[in-house]
Amino acid sequence: NMVIFANIIVLYVHLSKTISISSNFKRYLITIFLIQIYLVMVWVVVYDGNIYGAGPRSFIKVMTLILFSALIMRSRQFDIVKFNVLFINIAFLLSLSSIFLYIGYNLDYVSLSWERLEGHYSYMWKGFGGYLNTIGNAYGTNYGSQIRSQSFFSEPANFAQYLTIPLFFALQQFILNRNMMSIIKLLTISVALILTFSVANIFGVIFAILLYTVLSSIKNPGKNKVLN
């Protein structure tokens, strides 16, 4: 998380002179800033600035990332098309490596090491392609009853959350290009998402697709807007 945040800050500093801010966007920034102040006050006063326990720190991080990401997108040098392509490619590589680790472990081709971490999980099994997690220890093994893929993210749900956006970008790329590479990227990201076994995120993607299909069908009867 710190690496992602640092990269965004560095990119913001690099593009800061090319960022244009309209009056409407200023109101948007002020709103986010006020929300941040409120969340920080709650975190400090109510939760005593607790780093690892309960509290709004996750919301603070998300709002901060949204703030700087929005500013970066206002840059005259920002290219949304190139950003989408880069986003898809990074997600594809992380997905591919996580699938390799997941299959490699189950086929006894990949060795794992026990690594101490700071955060939600104190220890985690790590191999080429990231970390492996589990649902529980029903069978008394090191991993438990069901292996979950999470790449280099702190937990499977976070990896699944990350994959949802590039998954839809990859779907759009497939619809526009209809070539083998776009199919491979879409399938790879989809499989990696499924292997996280994050029920909320998987059903969230399914619900979003169904909702889009229904709304598009109402607006344009007789036309499949997902695949056309």
CSV table of C-alpha atoms in Angstrom, one decimal:
chain,number,residue,atom,x,y,z
A,1,ASN,CA,0.0,0.0,0.0
A,2,MET,CA,2.8,2.4,0.8
A,3,VAL,CA,4.5,1.7,-2.5
A,4,ILE,CA,1.3,2.4,-4.4
A,5,PHE,CA,0.8,5.6,-2.4
A,6,ALA,CA,4.4,6.7,-3.0
A,7,ASN,CA,4.1,6.1,-6.7
A,8,ILE,CA,1.0,8.2,-7.0
A,9,ILE,CA,2.5,11.1,-5.0
A,10,VAL,CA,5.7,11.0,-7.2
A,11,LEU,CA,3.5,11.0,-10.3
A,12,TYR,CA,1.5,13.9,-9.0
A,13,VAL,CA,4.6,16.0,-8.2
A,14,HIS,CA,5.9,15.3,-11.7
A,15,LEU,CA,2.6,16.4,-13.4
A,16,SER,CA,1.7,19.2,-10.9
A,17,LYS,CA,2.6,22.0,-13.3
A,18,THR,CA,0.3,20.6,-16.0
A,19,ILE,CA,-2.8,20.1,-13.9
A,20,SER,CA,-5.7,22.5,-14.5
A,21,ILE,CA,-8.4,22.9,-11.9
A,22,SER,CA,-11.9,24.2,-12.8
A,23,SER,CA,-14.2,25.9,-10.3
A,24,ASN,CA,-16.4,22.8,-10.1
A,25,PHE,CA,-13.4,20.6,-9.5
A,26,LYS,CA,-12.3,23.0,-6.7
A,27,ARG,CA,-15.6,22.3,-4.9
A,28,TYR,CA,-14.9,18.6,-5.4
A,29,LEU,CA,-11.5,18.9,-3.8
A,30,ILE,CA,-12.8,21.0,-0.9
A,31,THR,CA,-15.5,18.3,-0.2
A,32,ILE,CA,-12.9,15.5,-0.2
A,33,PHE,CA,-10.6,17.6,2.0
A,34,LEU,CA,-13.4,18.3,4.6
A,35,ILE,CA,-14.2,14.5,4.6
A,36,GLN,CA,-10.6,13.8,5.2
A,37,ILE,CA,-10.4,16.2,8.2
A,38,TYR,CA,-13.5,14.6,9.7
A,39,LEU,CA,-12.1,11.0,9.3
A,40,VAL,CA,-8.8,12.0,10.8
A,41,MET,CA,-10.5,13.5,13.8
A,42,VAL,CA,-12.6,10.4,14.3
A,43,TRP,CA,-9.6,8.2,14.0
A,44,VAL,CA,-7.5,10.2,16.5
A,45,VAL,CA,-10.3,11.0,19.0
A,46,VAL,CA,-12.4,7.9,19.0
A,47,TYR,CA,-9.8,5.2,18.0
A,48,ASP,CA,-6.7,6.8,19.5
A,49,GLY,CA,-4.9,6.7,16.1
A,50,ASN,CA,-5.0,2.8,16.2
A,51,ILE,CA,-3.0,1.6,13.2
A,52,TYR,CA,-3.9,-2.1,13.1
A,53,GLY,CA,-7.3,-2.3,14.9
A,54,ALA,CA,-10.7,-0.9,14.1
A,55,GLY,CA,-11.0,2.6,12.7
A,56,PRO,CA,-11.5,4.7,9.6
A,57,ARG,CA,-7.9,4.5,8.4
A,58,SER,CA,-8.8,2.5,5.3
A,59,PHE,CA,-11.3,5.2,4.3
A,60,ILE,CA,-8.6,7.8,4.9
A,61,LYS,CA,-6.2,6.0,2.6
A,62,VAL,CA,-8.9,5.5,-0.1
A,63,MET,CA,-10.0,9.1,0.0
A,64,THR,CA,-6.3,10.3,-0.2
A,65,LEU,CA,-5.7,8.0,-3.2
A,66,ILE,CA,-8.9,9.3,-4.9
A,67,LEU,CA,-7.8,12.9,-4.3
A,68,PHE,CA,-4.4,12.6,-5.9
A,69,SER,CA,-5.6,10.2,-8.6
A,70,ALA,CA,-8.3,12.8,-9.6
A,71,LEU,CA,-5.6,15.5,-9.7
A,72,ILE,CA,-3.4,13.4,-11.9
A,73,MET,CA,-6.2,12.8,-14.3
A,74,ARG,CA,-6.7,16.6,-14.6
A,75,SER,CA,-3.2,16.9,-16.1
A,76,ARG,CA,-2.9,17.9,-19.8
A,77,GLN,CA,-0.3,15.1,-20.2
A,78,PHE,CA,-2.7,12.4,-18.8
A,79,ASP,CA,-3.8,10.0,-21.5
A,80,ILE,CA,-6.8,7.9,-20.4
A,81,VAL,CA,-6.4,5.4,-23.3
A,82,LYS,CA,-2.8,4.7,-22.4
A,83,PHE,CA,-3.7,4.5,-18.7
A,84,ASN,CA,-6.4,1.8,-19.4
A,85,VAL,CA,-3.9,-0.2,-21.5
A,86,LEU,CA,-1.2,0.0,-18.8
A,87,PHE,CA,-3.8,-0.8,-16.1
A,88,ILE,CA,-4.9,-3.9,-18.0
A,89,ASN,CA,-1.3,-5.1,-18.6
A,90,ILE,CA,-0.2,-4.7,-15.0
A,91,ALA,CA,-3.3,-6.6,-13.8
A,92,PHE,CA,-2.6,-9.3,-16.4
A,93,LEU,CA,0.9,-9.8,-15.2
A,94,LEU,CA,-0.1,-9.9,-11.5
A,95,SER,CA,-2.9,-12.3,-12.4
A,96,LEU,CA,-0.7,-14.6,-14.5
A,97,SER,CA,1.9,-14.8,-11.7
A,98,SER,CA,-0.7,-15.5,-9.1
A,99,ILE,CA,-2.2,-18.3,-11.2
A,100,PHE,CA,1.2,-19.8,-11.7
A,101,LEU,CA,1.8,-19.8,-7.9
A,102,TYR,CA,-1.7,-21.3,-7.2
A,103,ILE,CA,-1.3,-24.1,-9.8
A,104,GLY,CA,2.4,-24.6,-9.0
A,105,TYR,CA,1.7,-25.2,-5.3
A,106,ASN,CA,-1.2,-27.6,-6.0
A,107,LEU,CA,1.0,-29.6,-8.4
A,108,ASP,CA,4.1,-29.4,-6.0
A,109,TYR,CA,6.2,-27.5,-8.5
A,110,VAL,CA,6.6,-24.3,-6.5
A,111,SER,CA,8.3,-24.1,-3.1
A,112,LEU,CA,7.1,-21.7,-0.5
A,113,SER,CA,8.7,-19.8,2.4
A,114,TRP,CA,7.2,-18.7,5.7
A,115,GLU,CA,7.4,-14.9,5.9
A,116,ARG,CA,6.6,-12.5,8.7
A,117,LEU,CA,4.5,-9.5,7.8
A,118,GLU,CA,3.2,-6.4,9.4
A,119,GLY,CA,-0.5,-5.8,9.3
A,120,HIS,CA,-3.6,-8.0,9.1
A,121,TYR,CA,-1.7,-11.3,8.9
A,122,SER,CA,1.4,-11.8,11.0
A,123,TYR,CA,2.7,-14.7,8.9
A,124,MET,CA,2.1,-15.7,5.3
A,125,TRP,CA,3.3,-18.3,2.8
A,126,LYS,CA,5.2,-16.7,-0.1
A,127,GLY,CA,6.4,-18.0,-3.4
A,128,PHE,CA,7.1,-16.9,-6.9
A,129,GLY,CA,4.0,-14.9,-7.8
A,130,GLY,CA,3.0,-13.6,-4.4
A,131,TYR,CA,1.3,-15.0,-1.3
A,132,LEU,CA,-1.2,-17.7,-0.6
A,133,ASN,CA,-4.0,-17.5,1.9
A,134,THR,CA,-6.7,-19.8,3.2
A,135,ILE,CA,-10.3,-19.9,4.4
A,136,GLY,CA,-9.5,-21.9,7.5
A,137,ASN,CA,-7.6,-24.8,9.1
A,138,ALA,CA,-10.3,-27.4,8.8
A,139,TYR,CA,-7.8,-30.2,8.0
A,140,GLY,CA,-5.0,-29.1,10.3
A,141,THR,CA,-2.6,-28.3,7.4
A,142,ASN,CA,-0.5,-25.3,6.9
A,143,TYR,CA,-3.0,-23.8,4.5
A,144,GLY,CA,-6.4,-25.1,5.6
A,145,SER,CA,-9.4,-26.2,3.6
A,146,GLN,CA,-9.2,-23.9,0.6
A,147,ILE,CA,-6.2,-22.1,-0.9
A,148,ARG,CA,-6.9,-18.5,-1.9
A,149,SER,CA,-4.8,-16.5,-4.3
A,150,GLN,CA,-3.9,-12.9,-3.4
A,151,SER,CA,-0.8,-12.0,-5.4
A,152,PHE,CA,1.3,-9.5,-3.5
A,153,PHE,CA,-1.7,-7.8,-1.8
A,154,SER,CA,-2.3,-8.0,1.9
A,155,GLU,CA,-5.3,-10.4,1.6
A,156,PRO,CA,-7.3,-12.1,-1.2
A,157,ALA,CA,-10.2,-9.6,-0.9
A,158,ASN,CA,-7.9,-6.7,-1.7
A,159,PHE,CA,-6.5,-8.4,-4.7
A,160,ALA,CA,-10.0,-9.1,-5.9
A,161,GLN,CA,-11.0,-5.5,-5.4
A,162,TYR,CA,-8.0,-4.4,-7.5
A,163,LEU,CA,-8.9,-6.8,-10.3
A,164,THR,CA,-12.5,-5.7,-10.7
A,165,ILE,CA,-11.7,-2.4,-12.5
A,166,PRO,CA,-9.1,-3.8,-15.0
A,167,LEU,CA,-11.5,-6.7,-15.6
A,168,PHE,CA,-14.1,-4.4,-17.1
A,169,PHE,CA,-11.4,-2.5,-19.0
A,170,ALA,CA,-10.2,-5.9,-20.4
A,171,LEU,CA,-13.8,-6.7,-21.3
A,172,GLN,CA,-14.1,-3.4,-23.2
A,173,GLN,CA,-10.8,-4.1,-24.9
A,174,PHE,CA,-12.0,-7.5,-26.0
A,175,ILE,CA,-15.3,-6.0,-27.4
A,176,LEU,CA,-13.3,-3.4,-29.4
A,177,ASN,CA,-10.5,-5.6,-30.7
A,178,ARG,CA,-11.8,-9.2,-30.6
A,179,ASN,CA,-8.2,-10.6,-31.0
A,180,MET,CA,-6.5,-13.5,-29.3
A,181,MET,CA,-4.4,-11.3,-26.9
A,182,SER,CA,-7.5,-9.5,-25.6
A,183,ILE,CA,-9.2,-12.8,-25.0
A,184,ILE,CA,-6.1,-14.1,-23.1
A,185,LYS,CA,-5.9,-11.0,-20.9
A,186,LEU,CA,-9.6,-11.1,-20.1
A,187,LEU,CA,-9.6,-14.8,-19.2
A,188,THR,CA,-6.4,-14.5,-17.1
A,189,ILE,CA,-7.7,-11.7,-15.0
A,190,SER,CA,-11.1,-13.5,-14.7
A,191,VAL,CA,-9.4,-16.7,-13.5
A,192,ALA,CA,-7.2,-14.8,-11.0
A,193,LEU,CA,-10.3,-13.1,-9.6
A,194,ILE,CA,-12.1,-16.4,-9.2
A,195,LEU,CA,-9.1,-18.0,-7.4
A,196,THR,CA,-9.3,-15.3,-4.7
A,197,PHE,CA,-12.6,-16.9,-3.7
A,198,SER,CA,-13.8,-13.5,-2.6
A,199,VAL,CA,-17.5,-14.0,-2.8
A,200,ALA,CA,-18.4,-10.4,-2.3
A,201,ASN,CA,-16.2,-9.2,-5.2
A,202,ILE,CA,-17.1,-12.0,-7.6
A,203,PHE,CA,-20.8,-11.5,-7.1
A,204,GLY,CA,-20.2,-7.7,-7.3
A,205,VAL,CA,-18.8,-8.2,-10.8
A,206,ILE,CA,-21.7,-10.5,-11.8
A,207,PHE,CA,-24.2,-8.0,-10.4
A,208,ALA,CA,-22.6,-5.1,-12.3
A,209,ILE,CA,-22.7,-7.0,-15.6
A,210,LEU,CA,-26.3,-8.1,-15.1
A,211,LEU,CA,-27.3,-4.6,-14.1
A,212,TYR,CA,-25.6,-3.1,-17.1
A,213,THR,CA,-27.2,-5.7,-19.4
A,214,VAL,CA,-30.7,-5.0,-18.0
A,215,LEU,CA,-30.4,-1.2,-18.2
A,216,SER,CA,-29.0,-1.4,-21.7
A,217,SER,CA,-31.8,-3.7,-22.8
A,218,ILE,CA,-34.4,-1.3,-21.4
A,219,LYS,CA,-32.7,1.6,-23.2
A,220,ASN,CA,-32.1,-0.4,-26.5
A,221,PRO,CA,-34.5,-3.3,-26.7
A,222,GLY,CA,-33.3,-6.3,-28.7
A,223,LYS,CA,-29.7,-5.3,-28.7
A,224,ASN,CA,-27.0,-7.0,-26.5
A,225,LYS,CA,-24.9,-4.1,-25.3
A,226,VAL,CA,-22.4,-6.3,-23.5
A,227,LEU,CA,-21.1,-8.1,-26.5
A,228,ASN,CA,-21.9,-5.5,-29.1
